[in-house]
JSON list of C-alpha atoms in Angstrom, two decimals:
[
{"chain": "Q", "resi": 58, "resn": "MET", "atom": "CA", "xyz": [37.25, 1.97, -15.38]},
{"chain": "Q", "resi": 59, "resn": "SER", "atom": "CA", "xyz": [36.72, 1.25, -11.70]},
{"chain": "Q", "resi": 60, "resn": "THR", "atom": "CA", "xyz": [33.30, 0.97, -10.06]},
{"chain": "Q", "resi": 61, "resn": "VAL", "atom": "CA", "xyz": [34.65, 0.67, -6.53]},
{"chain": "Q", "resi": 62, "resn": "GLY", "atom": "CA", "xyz": [32.50, 2.74, -4.24]},
{"chain": "Q", "resi": 63, "resn": "ALA", "atom": "CA", "xyz": [29.93, 3.45, -6.96]},
{"chain": "Q", "resi": 64, "resn": "VAL", "atom": "CA", "xyz": [26.33, 2.74, -6.11]},
{"chain": "Q", "resi": 65, "resn": "LYS", "atom": "CA", "xyz": [23.95, 1.89, -8.92]},
{"chain": "Q", "resi": 66, "resn": "ALA", "atom": "CA", "xyz": [20.67, 3.77, -8.58]},
{"chain": "Q", "resi": 67, "resn": "LYS", "atom": "CA", "xyz": [17.45, 1.76, -8.59]},
{"chain": "Q", "resi": 68, "resn": "PRO", "atom": "CA", "xyz": [14.97, 2.49, -11.40]},
{"chain": "Q", "resi": 69, "resn": "LYS", "atom": "CA", "xyz": [12.63, 4.38, -9.03]},
{"chain": "Q", "resi": 70, "resn": "GLU", "atom": "CA", "xyz": [15.48, 6.61, -7.88]},
{"chain": "Q", "resi": 71, "resn": "ARG", "atom": "CA", "xyz": [16.63, 7.18, -11.46]},
{"chain": "Q", "resi": 72, "resn": "ILE", "atom": "CA", "xyz": [13.21, 8.36, -12.63]},
{"chain": "Q", "resi": 73, "resn": "LEU", "atom": "CA", "xyz": [12.76, 10.72, -9.67]},
{"chain": "Q", "resi": 74, "resn": "PHE", "atom": "CA", "xyz": [15.96, 12.55, -10.59]},
{"chain": "Q", "resi": 75, "resn": "SER", "atom": "CA", "xyz": [15.50, 12.51, -14.36]},
{"chain": "Q", "resi": 76, "resn": "LYS", "atom": "CA", "xyz": [14.71, 15.50, -16.54]},
{"chain": "Q", "resi": 77, "resn": "ALA", "atom": "CA", "xyz": [11.63, 13.64, -17.83]},
{"chain": "Q", "resi": 78, "resn": "TRP", "atom": "CA", "xyz": [10.26, 13.37, -14.27]},
{"chain": "Q", "resi": 79, "resn": "LYS", "atom": "CA", "xyz": [11.11, 16.98, -13.39]},
{"chain": "Q", "resi": 80, "resn": "ASP", "atom": "CA", "xyz": [9.31, 18.17, -16.54]},
{"chain": "Q", "resi": 81, "resn": "LYS", "atom": "CA", "xyz": [6.33, 15.87, -15.94]},
{"chain": "Q", "resi": 82, "resn": "ARG", "atom": "CA", "xyz": [6.08, 16.98, -12.31]},
{"chain": "Q", "resi": 83, "resn": "GLU", "atom": "CA", "xyz": [5.78, 20.62, -13.38]},
{"chain": "Q", "resi": 84, "resn": "GLU", "atom": "CA", "xyz": [3.25, 19.70, -16.09]},
{"chain": "Q", "resi": 85, "resn": "ILE", "atom": "CA", "xyz": [1.05, 17.88, -13.54]},
{"chain": "Q", "resi": 86, "resn": "LYS", "atom": "CA", "xyz": [1.21, 20.75, -11.07]},
{"chain": "Q", "resi": 87, "resn": "SER", "atom": "CA", "xyz": [0.14, 23.08, -13.88]},
{"chain": "Q", "resi": 88, "resn": "LEU", "atom": "CA", "xyz": [-2.70, 20.77, -14.97]},
{"chain": "Q", "resi": 89, "resn": "ASP", "atom": "CA", "xyz": [-3.90, 20.70, -11.35]},
{"chain": "Q", "resi": 90, "resn": "LYS", "atom": "CA", "xyz": [-3.74, 24.51, -11.25]},
{"chain": "Q", "resi": 91, "resn": "GLY", "atom": "CA", "xyz": [-0.97, 24.48, -8.64]},
{"chain": "Q", "resi": 92, "resn": "ILE", "atom": "CA", "xyz": [-3.38, 23.27, -5.95]},
{"chain": "Q", "resi": 93, "resn": "CYS", "atom": "CA", "xyz": [-3.33, 20.23, -3.66]},
{"chain": "Q", "resi": 94, "resn": "GLN", "atom": "CA", "xyz": [-6.19, 18.14, -5.02]},
{"chain": "Q", "resi": 95, "resn": "ARG", "atom": "CA", "xyz": [-6.89, 16.38, -1.70]},
{"chain": "Q", "resi": 96, "resn": "CYS", "atom": "CA", "xyz": [-7.16, 19.64, 0.26]},
{"chain": "Q", "resi": 97, "resn": "LEU", "atom": "CA", "xyz": [-9.45, 21.08, -2.42]},
{"chain": "Q", "resi": 98, "resn": "ILE", "atom": "CA", "xyz": [-11.76, 18.08, -2.84]},
{"chain": "Q", "resi": 99, "resn": "LYS", "atom": "CA", "xyz": [-11.79, 16.58, 0.64]},
{"chain": "Q", "resi": 100, "resn": "PHE", "atom": "CA", "xyz": [-11.60, 19.73, 2.77]},
{"chain": "Q", "resi": 101, "resn": "GLY", "atom": "CA", "xyz": [-12.65, 22.56, 0.45]},
{"chain": "Q", "resi": 102, "resn": "ILE", "atom": "CA", "xyz": [-9.45, 24.52, 1.01]},
{"chain": "Q", "resi": 103, "resn": "VAL", "atom": "CA", "xyz": [-6.85, 25.80, -1.43]},
{"chain": "Q", "resi": 104, "resn": "THR", "atom": "CA", "xyz": [-3.29, 24.77, -0.62]},
{"chain": "Q", "resi": 105, "resn": "ILE", "atom": "CA", "xyz": [-0.62, 26.08, -2.98]},
{"chain": "Q", "resi": 106, "resn": "GLU", "atom": "CA", "xyz": [2.58, 25.56, -0.97]},
{"chain": "Q", "resi": 107, "resn": "ASN", "atom": "CA", "xyz": [4.88, 22.55, -0.60]},
{"chain": "Q", "resi": 108, "resn": "LEU", "atom": "CA", "xyz": [3.36, 20.76, -3.59]},
{"chain": "Q", "resi": 109, "resn": "GLU", "atom": "CA", "xyz": [4.48, 17.32, -4.71]},
{"chain": "Q", "resi": 110, "resn": "VAL", "atom": "CA", "xyz": [3.27, 14.85, -7.32]},
{"chain": "Q", "resi": 111, "resn": "HIS", "atom": "CA", "xyz": [1.95, 11.44, -6.23]},
{"chain": "Q", "resi": 112, "resn": "HIS", "atom": "CA", "xyz": [1.78, 8.25, -8.31]},
{"chain": "Q", "resi": 113, "resn": "ILE", "atom": "CA", "xyz": [-1.77, 6.94, -7.87]},
{"chain": "Q", "resi": 114, "resn": "GLU", "atom": "CA", "xyz": [-0.67, 3.48, -8.97]},
{"chain": "Q", "resi": 115, "resn": "PRO", "atom": "CA", "xyz": [2.72, 2.88, -7.36]},
{"chain": "Q", "resi": 116, "resn": "LEU", "atom": "CA", "xyz": [5.93, 2.61, -9.32]},
{"chain": "Q", "resi": 117, "resn": "THR", "atom": "CA", "xyz": [6.59, -0.78, -7.74]},
{"chain": "Q", "resi": 118, "resn": "THR", "atom": "CA", "xyz": [3.56, -2.35, -9.42]},
{"chain": "Q", "resi": 119, "resn": "LYS", "atom": "CA", "xyz": [2.85, -0.09, -12.40]},
{"chain": "Q", "resi": 120, "resn": "TRP", "atom": "CA", "xyz": [6.25, 1.09, -13.63]},
{"chain": "Q", "resi": 121, "resn": "GLU", "atom": "CA", "xyz": [4.90, 1.52, -17.17]},
{"chain": "Q", "resi": 122, "resn": "ARG", "atom": "CA", "xyz": [2.46, 4.22, -15.88]},
{"chain": "Q", "resi": 123, "resn": "ARG", "atom": "CA", "xyz": [5.17, 6.30, -14.21]},
{"chain": "Q", "resi": 124, "resn": "LEU", "atom": "CA", "xyz": [4.74, 9.30, -16.53]},
{"chain": "Q", "resi": 125, "resn": "GLN", "atom": "CA", "xyz": [1.07, 8.97, -17.50]},
{"chain": "Q", "resi": 126, "resn": "ASN", "atom": "CA", "xyz": [-0.97, 12.04, -16.59]},
{"chain": "Q", "resi": 127, "resn": "ASP", "atom": "CA", "xyz": [-3.96, 10.06, -15.33]},
{"chain": "Q", "resi": 128, "resn": "ASN", "atom": "CA", "xyz": [-1.70, 8.28, -12.83]},
{"chain": "Q", "resi": 129, "resn": "LEU", "atom": "CA", "xyz": [-0.31, 11.50, -11.34]},
{"chain": "Q", "resi": 130, "resn": "ILE", "atom": "CA", "xyz": [-1.89, 13.96, -8.94]},
{"chain": "Q", "resi": 131, "resn": "THR", "atom": "CA", "xyz": [-0.73, 17.12, -7.17]},
{"chain": "Q", "resi": 132, "resn": "LEU", "atom": "CA", "xyz": [-0.72, 16.90, -3.37]},
{"chain": "Q", "resi": 133, "resn": "CYS", "atom": "CA", "xyz": [0.74, 19.10, -0.66]},
{"chain": "Q", "resi": 134, "resn": "LEU", "atom": "CA", "xyz": [3.49, 17.62, 1.48]},
{"chain": "Q", "resi": 135, "resn": "GLN", "atom": "CA", "xyz": [1.12, 16.87, 4.38]},
{"chain": "Q", "resi": 136, "resn": "CYS", "atom": "CA", "xyz": [-1.48, 15.11, 2.22]},
{"chain": "Q", "resi": 137, "resn": "HIS", "atom": "CA", "xyz": [1.20, 13.18, 0.33]},
{"chain": "Q", "resi": 138, "resn": "ARG", "atom": "CA", "xyz": [2.70, 11.91, 3.59]},
{"chain": "Q", "resi": 139, "resn": "TRP", "atom": "CA", "xyz": [-0.74, 11.00, 4.98]},
{"chain": "Q", "resi": 140, "resn": "ILE", "atom": "CA", "xyz": [-1.70, 9.06, 1.85]},
{"chain": "Q", "resi": 141, "resn": "ASP", "atom": "CA", "xyz": [1.65, 7.24, 1.67]},
{"chain": "Q", "resi": 142, "resn": "ILE", "atom": "CA", "xyz": [1.96, 6.44, 5.38]},
{"chain": "Q", "resi": 143, "resn": "LYS", "atom": "CA", "xyz": [-1.58, 6.22, 6.76]},
{"chain": "Q", "resi": 144, "resn": "ASN", "atom": "CA", "xyz": [-3.48, 5.04, 3.69]},
{"chain": "Q", "resi": 145, "resn": "ASN", "atom": "CA", "xyz": [-0.94, 2.73, 2.03]},
{"chain": "Q", "resi": 146, "resn": "GLY", "atom": "CA", "xyz": [-0.52, 5.05, -0.97]},
{"chain": "Q", "resi": 147, "resn": "ARG", "atom": "CA", "xyz": [-4.21, 5.01, -1.91]},
{"chain": "Q", "resi": 148, "resn": "LEU", "atom": "CA", "xyz": [-6.30, 8.14, -2.46]},
{"chain": "Q", "resi": 149, "resn": "ASP", "atom": "CA", "xyz": [-9.05, 8.54, 0.15]},
{"chain": "Q", "resi": 150, "resn": "PHE", "atom": "CA", "xyz": [-11.33, 10.60, -2.10]},
{"chain": "Q", "resi": 151, "resn": "GLU", "atom": "CA", "xyz": [-12.88, 10.39, -5.56]},
{"chain": "Q", "resi": 152, "resn": "TRP", "atom": "CA", "xyz": [-10.81, 12.25, -8.10]},
{"chain": "Q", "resi": 153, "resn": "SER", "atom": "CA", "xyz": [-10.59, 13.02, -11.77]},
{"chain": "Q", "resi": 154, "resn": "ARG", "atom": "CA", "xyz": [-8.69, 15.89, -13.29]},
{"chain": "Q", "resi": 155, "resn": "VAL", "atom": "CA", "xyz": [-10.83, 18.91, -14.15]},
{"chain": "Q", "resi": 156, "resn": "GLU", "atom": "CA", "xyz": [-9.91, 20.05, -17.64]},
{"chain": "Q", "resi": 157, "resn": "GLU", "atom": "CA", "xyz": [-11.88, 23.29, -17.82]},
{"chain": "Q", "resi": 158, "resn": "GLU", "atom": "CA", "xyz": [-10.59, 26.59, -16.55]},
{"chain": "Q", "resi": 159, "resn": "TYR", "atom": "CA", "xyz": [-11.71, 27.85, -13.17]},
{"chain": "Q", "resi": 160, "resn": "THR", "atom": "CA", "xyz": [-10.78, 30.78, -11.02]},
{"chain": "Q", "resi": 161, "resn": "PHE", "atom": "CA", "xyz": [-10.73, 31.46, -7.32]},
{"chain": "Q", "resi": 162, "resn": "GLU", "atom": "CA", "xyz": [-11.66, 34.62, -5.55]},
{"chain": "Q", "resi": 163, "resn": "PHE", "atom": "CA", "xyz": [-9.48, 35.42, -2.56]},
{"chain": "Q", "resi": 164, "resn": "ARG", "atom": "CA", "xyz": [-11.08, 37.50, 0.17]}
]
């Protein structure tokens, strides 16, 4: 069996394309009610589009927490990029997942 031209994926890349990650990502979005948590908490707005899941403690230092719910948070694309690029991956707001049900009224 030849491995010429084959590139071995790094662990971070493997997890991001795994079924376990895809399932976990959807679970976290559901737990966060399909809303960007930074937009909601920091700005008081509801953003439901372009959602991603962010590792609060990075994979590079806390690999063992990669699929733990309390290490994952739903963010919109813009907030995710801002946190990763401008804030070195750290959340810039206090956060804990709200477990109770809540509803929004759209006007």
